[in-house]
CSV table of C-alpha atoms in Angstrom, one decimal:
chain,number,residue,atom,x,y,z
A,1,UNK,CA,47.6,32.2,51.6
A,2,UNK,CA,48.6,35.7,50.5
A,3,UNK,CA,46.4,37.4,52.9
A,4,UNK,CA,48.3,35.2,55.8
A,5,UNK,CA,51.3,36.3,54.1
A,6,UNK,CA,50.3,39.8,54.8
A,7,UNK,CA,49.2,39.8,57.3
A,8,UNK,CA,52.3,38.2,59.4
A,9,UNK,CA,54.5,40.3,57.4
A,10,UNK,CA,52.2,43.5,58.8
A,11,UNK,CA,52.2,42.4,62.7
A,12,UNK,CA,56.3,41.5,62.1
A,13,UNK,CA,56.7,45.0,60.9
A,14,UNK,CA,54.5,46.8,63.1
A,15,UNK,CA,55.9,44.9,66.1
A,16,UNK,CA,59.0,45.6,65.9
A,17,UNK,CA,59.2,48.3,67.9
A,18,UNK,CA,57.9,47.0,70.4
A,19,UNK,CA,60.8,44.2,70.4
A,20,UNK,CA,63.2,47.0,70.5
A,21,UNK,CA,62.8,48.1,74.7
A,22,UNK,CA,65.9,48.5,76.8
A,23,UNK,CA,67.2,46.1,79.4
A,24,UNK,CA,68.8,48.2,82.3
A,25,UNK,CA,70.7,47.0,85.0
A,26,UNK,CA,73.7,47.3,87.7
A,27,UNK,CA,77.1,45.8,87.4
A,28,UNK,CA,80.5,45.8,88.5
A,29,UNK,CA,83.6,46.7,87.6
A,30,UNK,CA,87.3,46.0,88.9
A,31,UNK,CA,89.1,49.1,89.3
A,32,UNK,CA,92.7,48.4,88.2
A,33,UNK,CA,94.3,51.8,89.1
A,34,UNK,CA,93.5,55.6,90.5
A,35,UNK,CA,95.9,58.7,89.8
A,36,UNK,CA,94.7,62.1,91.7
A,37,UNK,CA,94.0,65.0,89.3
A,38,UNK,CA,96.0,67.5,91.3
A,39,UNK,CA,96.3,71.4,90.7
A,40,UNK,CA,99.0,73.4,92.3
A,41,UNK,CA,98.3,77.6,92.7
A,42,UNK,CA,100.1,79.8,94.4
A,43,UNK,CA,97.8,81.8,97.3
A,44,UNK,CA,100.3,84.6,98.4
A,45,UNK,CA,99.7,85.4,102.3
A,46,UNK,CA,101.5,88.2,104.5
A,47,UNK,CA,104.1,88.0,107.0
A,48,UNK,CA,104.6,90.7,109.7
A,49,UNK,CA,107.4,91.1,111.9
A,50,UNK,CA,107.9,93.9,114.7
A,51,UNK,CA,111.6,96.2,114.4
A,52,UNK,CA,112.3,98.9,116.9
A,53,UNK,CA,112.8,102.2,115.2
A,54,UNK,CA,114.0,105.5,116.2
A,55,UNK,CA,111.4,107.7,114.7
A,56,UNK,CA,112.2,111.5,114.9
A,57,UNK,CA,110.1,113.9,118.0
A,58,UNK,CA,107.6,115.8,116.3
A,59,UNK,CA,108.7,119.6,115.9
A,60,UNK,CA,107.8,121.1,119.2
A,61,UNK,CA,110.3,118.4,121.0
A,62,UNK,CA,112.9,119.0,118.2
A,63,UNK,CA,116.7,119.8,120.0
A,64,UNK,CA,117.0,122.7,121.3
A,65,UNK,CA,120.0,124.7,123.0
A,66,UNK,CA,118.0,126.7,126.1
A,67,UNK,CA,118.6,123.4,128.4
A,68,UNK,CA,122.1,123.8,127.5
A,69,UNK,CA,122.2,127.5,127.9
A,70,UNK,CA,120.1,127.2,131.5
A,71,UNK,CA,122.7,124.2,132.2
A,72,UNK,CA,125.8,125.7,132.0
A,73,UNK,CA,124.5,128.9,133.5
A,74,UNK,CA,123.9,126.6,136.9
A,75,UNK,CA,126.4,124.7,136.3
A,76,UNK,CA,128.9,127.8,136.4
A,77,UNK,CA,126.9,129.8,139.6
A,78,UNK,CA,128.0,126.3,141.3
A,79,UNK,CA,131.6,125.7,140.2
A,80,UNK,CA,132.3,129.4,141.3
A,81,UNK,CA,131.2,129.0,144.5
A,82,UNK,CA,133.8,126.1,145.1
A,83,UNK,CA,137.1,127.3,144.0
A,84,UNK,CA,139.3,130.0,145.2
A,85,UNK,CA,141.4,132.6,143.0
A,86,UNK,CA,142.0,130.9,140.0
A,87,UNK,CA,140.8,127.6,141.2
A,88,UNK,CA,137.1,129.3,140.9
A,89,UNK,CA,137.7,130.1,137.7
A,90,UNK,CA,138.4,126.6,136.5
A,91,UNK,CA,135.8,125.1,138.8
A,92,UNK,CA,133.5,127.6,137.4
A,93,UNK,CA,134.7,126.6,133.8
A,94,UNK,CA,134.1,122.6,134.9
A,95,UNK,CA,130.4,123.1,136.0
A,96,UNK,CA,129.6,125.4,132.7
A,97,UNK,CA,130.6,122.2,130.7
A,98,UNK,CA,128.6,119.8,133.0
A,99,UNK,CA,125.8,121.7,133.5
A,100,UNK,CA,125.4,122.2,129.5
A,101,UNK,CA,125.6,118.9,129.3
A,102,UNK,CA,123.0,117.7,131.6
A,103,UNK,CA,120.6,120.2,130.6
A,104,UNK,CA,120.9,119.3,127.1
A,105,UNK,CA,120.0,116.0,127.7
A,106,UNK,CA,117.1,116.9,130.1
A,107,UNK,CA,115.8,119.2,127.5
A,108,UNK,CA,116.6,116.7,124.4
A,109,UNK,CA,115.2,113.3,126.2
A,110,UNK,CA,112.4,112.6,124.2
A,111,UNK,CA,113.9,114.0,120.8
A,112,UNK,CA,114.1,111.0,119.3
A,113,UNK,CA,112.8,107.3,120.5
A,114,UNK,CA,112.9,103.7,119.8
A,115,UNK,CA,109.3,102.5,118.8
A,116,UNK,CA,108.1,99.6,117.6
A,117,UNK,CA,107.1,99.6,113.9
A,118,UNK,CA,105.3,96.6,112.4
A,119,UNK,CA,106.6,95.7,108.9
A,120,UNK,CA,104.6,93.2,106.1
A,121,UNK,CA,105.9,92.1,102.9
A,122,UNK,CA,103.8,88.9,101.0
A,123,UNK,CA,105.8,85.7,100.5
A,124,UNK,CA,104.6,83.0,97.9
A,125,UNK,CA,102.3,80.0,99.0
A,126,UNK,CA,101.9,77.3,97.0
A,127,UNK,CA,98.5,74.9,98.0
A,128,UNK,CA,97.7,71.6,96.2
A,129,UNK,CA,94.7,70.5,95.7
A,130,UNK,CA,92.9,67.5,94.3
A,131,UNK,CA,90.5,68.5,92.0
A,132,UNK,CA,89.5,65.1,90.4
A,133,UNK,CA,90.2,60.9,89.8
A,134,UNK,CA,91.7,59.3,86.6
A,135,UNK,CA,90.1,55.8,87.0
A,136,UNK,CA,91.2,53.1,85.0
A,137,UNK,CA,89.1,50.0,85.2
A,138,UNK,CA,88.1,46.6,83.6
A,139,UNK,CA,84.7,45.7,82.6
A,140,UNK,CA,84.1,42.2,80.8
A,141,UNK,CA,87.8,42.2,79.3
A,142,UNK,CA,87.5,45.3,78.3
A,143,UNK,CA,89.7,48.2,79.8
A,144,UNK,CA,88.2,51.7,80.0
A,145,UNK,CA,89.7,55.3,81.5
A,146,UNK,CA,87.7,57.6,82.8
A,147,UNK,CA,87.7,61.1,84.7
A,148,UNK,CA,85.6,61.2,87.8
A,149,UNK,CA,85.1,63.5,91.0
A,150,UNK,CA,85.7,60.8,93.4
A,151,UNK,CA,87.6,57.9,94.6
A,152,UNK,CA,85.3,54.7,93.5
A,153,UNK,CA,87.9,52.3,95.8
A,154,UNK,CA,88.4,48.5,94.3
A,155,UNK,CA,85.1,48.6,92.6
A,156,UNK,CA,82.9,50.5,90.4
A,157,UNK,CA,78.9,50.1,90.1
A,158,UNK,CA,78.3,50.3,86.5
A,159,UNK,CA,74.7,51.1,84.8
A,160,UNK,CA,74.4,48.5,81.8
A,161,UNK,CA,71.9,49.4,79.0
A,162,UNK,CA,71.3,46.8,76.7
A,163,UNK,CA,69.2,47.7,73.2
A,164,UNK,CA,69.0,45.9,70.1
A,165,UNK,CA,70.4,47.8,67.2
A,166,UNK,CA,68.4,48.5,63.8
């Protein structure tokens, strides 16, 4: 009777590992609620607009006064050939001032011009992004929260491991 005794009491204890083997399987679970894990950065982008400027002539266009010398010089030669007596003075006196004139603007023309600049400065834009899912869901009466990288929709598949404790 003692060695029976043993003996059972040897294959119960040397068994008993072999009692101890998971059971696996797939579940489901009612998903109750789903917040988006958002994060907001700001990605700053550049805005360009065109301006007309009036950028100065390089130095060999700066103004100059020979096309306002030459001008009034022509312009005089003409007035004085209109007028009579004093008359050609004053006519003479008339074209000097146009012809200055004129020529100054001929000669000065491309002194300064209107081009068009292109001007950038960087305005703030925000971007949102979802970056995750804060699940909340019920499994057998139990409610559980949990962080995940996608939407699981009204249900969740749940792996169930069952193994006896010690």
């Amino acid at each position: 009777m003692k060695k029976t005794i043993a003996v059972a009491a040897l294959v119960s204890i040397a068994g008993a590992p072999l009692a101890a083997v998971a059971v696996e399987y797939d579940d489901y679970a009612r998903v109750l609620r789903v917040n988006e894990r958002i994060d907001r950065y700001n990605q700053p982008r550049q805005e360009c607009y065109t301006d007309g400027l009036t950028v100065a002539a390089p130095e060999a266009a700066r103004p100059g006064v020979a096309g306002a010398v030459i001008g009034g010089l022509a312009g005089a030669l003409l007035g004085s050939q209109v007028g009579r007596g004093d008359g050609k003075v004053a006519a003479a006196a008339v074209g000097a001032a146009t012809g200055a004139i004129a020529g100054d603007r001929v000669q000065n023309a491309g002194a300064g011009a209107s081009q068009p600049v292109q001007r950038c400065h960087m305005v703030d834009n925000y971007v949102t992004q979802v970056i995750g899912y804060t699940v909340k869901y019920e499994y057998q009466g139990r409610i559980y929260t949990e962080n995940m990288n996608f939407n699981p929709g009204d249900t969740l598949r749940m792996r169930v491991s069952l193994m006896p404790m010690r």
